[in-house]
Short mmCIF file of C-alpha atoms in Angstrom, two decimals:
data_model
loop_
_atom_site.label_atom_id
_atom_site.label_comp_id
_atom_site.label_asym_id
_atom_site.label_seq_id
_atom_site.Cartn_x
_atom_site.Cartn_y
_atom_site.Cartn_z
CA UNK A 1 21.45 7.74 -1.02
CA UNK A 2 17.57 7.73 -0.42
CA UNK A 3 16.41 3.93 -0.14
CA UNK A 4 12.41 2.89 -0.38
CA UNK A 5 13.01 2.23 2.99
CA UNK A 6 12.89 5.72 3.43
CA UNK A 7 10.24 6.51 1.30
CA UNK A 8 8.30 3.59 3.04
CA UNK A 9 8.94 5.16 6.31
CA UNK A 10 8.22 8.59 5.66
CA UNK A 11 5.00 8.07 3.08
CA UNK A 12 3.54 4.74 3.18
CA UNK A 13 4.17 4.48 7.39
CA UNK A 14 2.28 7.19 8.23
CA UNK A 15 -0.47 6.82 6.01
CA UNK A 16 -1.06 3.61 7.58
CA UNK A 17 -0.97 4.61 10.78
CA UNK A 18 -3.80 7.07 10.33
CA UNK A 19 -6.17 4.68 8.29
CA UNK A 20 -5.27 2.34 11.48
CA UNK A 21 -6.21 4.98 14.08
CA UNK A 22 -9.56 6.10 11.84
CA UNK A 23 -10.28 2.49 12.05
CA UNK A 24 -9.99 1.89 15.74
CA UNK A 25 -11.46 4.93 16.92
CA UNK A 26 -14.61 5.90 14.55
CA UNK A 27 -18.12 4.20 13.84
CA UNK A 28 -19.20 3.33 10.42
CA UNK A 29 -20.66 4.80 8.50
CA UNK A 30 -17.46 7.07 7.92
CA UNK A 31 -17.39 9.93 6.25
CA UNK A 32 -16.64 9.89 2.80
CA UNK A 33 -14.87 12.73 2.41
CA UNK A 34 -12.24 11.83 5.59
CA UNK A 35 -12.26 8.25 3.85
CA UNK A 36 -11.04 9.65 0.08
CA UNK A 37 -8.68 12.13 1.70
CA UNK A 38 -6.79 9.09 3.91
CA UNK A 39 -6.51 6.93 0.73
CA UNK A 40 -5.00 10.09 -0.95
CA UNK A 41 -7.16 9.61 -3.65
CA UNK A 42 -8.26 13.22 -5.57
CA UNK A 43 -11.54 14.55 -4.92
CA UNK A 44 -12.83 14.18 -8.14
CA UNK A 45 -11.66 10.68 -9.01
CA UNK A 46 -13.18 9.77 -5.40
CA UNK A 47 -16.64 11.28 -6.67
CA UNK A 48 -16.64 9.36 -9.58
CA UNK A 49 -15.46 6.27 -7.90
CA UNK A 50 -18.30 6.56 -5.61
CA UNK A 51 -21.03 6.99 -8.00
CA UNK A 52 -19.70 4.22 -10.19
CA UNK A 53 -20.32 2.10 -7.24
CA UNK A 54 -23.71 3.68 -6.11
CA UNK A 55 -22.11 4.02 -2.41
CA UNK A 56 -24.20 6.08 -0.16
CA UNK A 57 -22.12 5.14 2.72
CA UNK A 58 -18.95 3.52 3.68
CA UNK A 59 -19.30 0.49 6.48
CA UNK A 60 -15.72 -1.13 7.26
CA UNK A 61 -16.10 -4.16 4.47
CA UNK A 62 -16.92 -1.28 1.88
CA UNK A 63 -13.61 0.79 3.05
CA UNK A 64 -11.48 -2.47 1.76
CA UNK A 65 -13.30 -2.82 -1.58
CA UNK A 66 -12.33 0.52 -2.45
CA UNK A 67 -8.99 0.33 -1.10
CA UNK A 68 -8.46 -1.84 -3.70
CA UNK A 69 -10.22 0.12 -6.20
CA UNK A 70 -7.94 3.54 -5.58
CA UNK A 71 -4.96 4.63 -7.38
CA UNK A 72 -2.55 5.80 -4.85
CA UNK A 73 0.63 3.84 -3.87
CA UNK A 74 -0.96 2.44 -1.06
CA UNK A 75 -3.66 1.25 -2.47
CA UNK A 76 -1.78 -0.64 -5.40
CA UNK A 77 0.11 -2.24 -2.69
CA UNK A 78 -2.75 -3.83 -0.83
CA UNK A 79 -4.91 -4.59 -3.79
CA UNK A 80 -1.80 -6.29 -4.89
CA UNK A 81 -1.50 -8.13 -1.71
CA UNK A 82 -4.81 -9.05 -1.26
CA UNK A 83 -4.54 -10.68 -4.77
CA UNK A 84 -1.52 -12.83 -3.23
CA UNK A 85 -3.79 -13.73 -0.42
CA UNK A 86 -1.64 -11.43 1.74
CA UNK A 87 1.48 -14.06 1.68
CA UNK A 88 3.45 -14.82 4.67
CA UNK A 89 6.28 -15.47 2.88
CA UNK A 90 7.77 -13.02 0.41
CA UNK A 91 10.44 -13.89 -2.44
CA UNK A 92 12.09 -11.29 -4.75
CA UNK A 93 9.24 -11.77 -7.19
CA UNK A 94 6.44 -10.98 -4.83
CA UNK A 95 7.90 -8.09 -3.17
CA UNK A 96 8.26 -6.66 -6.22
CA UNK A 97 4.60 -7.14 -7.52
CA UNK A 98 3.24 -5.90 -3.95
CA UNK A 99 5.47 -2.96 -3.62
CA UNK A 100 5.68 -2.09 -7.54
CA UNK A 101 9.44 -1.90 -7.42
CA UNK A 102 11.78 -3.04 -9.95
CA UNK A 103 12.46 -6.87 -10.16
CA UNK A 104 16.43 -6.23 -10.66
CA UNK A 105 16.96 -3.99 -7.87
CA UNK A 106 14.83 -6.19 -5.73
CA UNK A 107 17.12 -9.60 -6.46
CA UNK A 108 20.12 -7.94 -6.31
CA UNK A 109 18.92 -7.00 -2.73
CA UNK A 110 17.86 -10.25 -1.81
CA UNK A 111 21.15 -11.55 -3.35
CA UNK A 112 23.10 -9.00 -0.70
CA UNK A 113 21.39 -10.09 2.25
CA UNK A 114 21.72 -13.76 0.92
CA UNK A 115 17.90 -15.10 1.07
CA UNK A 116 15.60 -16.24 -1.50
CA UNK A 117 12.22 -15.55 1.14
CA UNK A 118 11.46 -13.22 3.45
CA UNK A 119 9.07 -12.09 6.21
CA UNK A 120 6.83 -9.27 7.21
CA UNK A 121 9.44 -8.25 9.73
CA UNK A 122 12.53 -8.40 7.17
CA UNK A 123 11.29 -6.46 4.22
CA UNK A 124 12.72 -3.06 5.73
CA UNK A 125 16.25 -4.95 5.06
CA UNK A 126 15.34 -5.44 1.61
CA UNK A 127 13.98 -1.80 1.26
CA UNK A 128 17.22 -0.20 2.75
CA UNK A 129 19.02 -2.01 -0.06
CA UNK A 130 16.87 -0.62 -2.81
CA UNK A 131 18.35 2.77 -3.88
CA UNK A 132 14.86 5.41 -4.59
CA UNK A 133 16.18 6.10 -7.83
CA UNK A 134 15.78 2.62 -9.29
CA UNK A 135 11.63 2.97 -8.26
CA UNK A 136 8.84 5.03 -10.07
CA UNK A 137 8.47 6.64 -6.31
CA UNK A 138 9.22 10.50 -6.05
CA UNK A 139 10.61 11.74 -3.26
#
């Protein structure tokens, strides 16, 4: 059975790592085309977003603002996490909201683990209990 952890490790974590390396190794202003690719925003949509925001160069702060507006899975997760002020503890409801997961499989996973709250380090345990077939994420 494929789990949300499989999806997260193979799709989201590599994207986070690529963004992290880019931001640590490149100096602003950043190349807009590279940023669009890193955020996995389709080129036409990316160009429209830049035009709407009247952005001609991208700094670190603008990068994160654009990330909040993107529609890729990672951008959505980032946006929802920042809406909740990057929580340090996660309930099933918070996990479901941030990671765009149905609440029932998350509640079931939390129950199997016998916990009501989780730290960042514990999220893989929760994700490993959620069948990918129960989510909206294709694999």
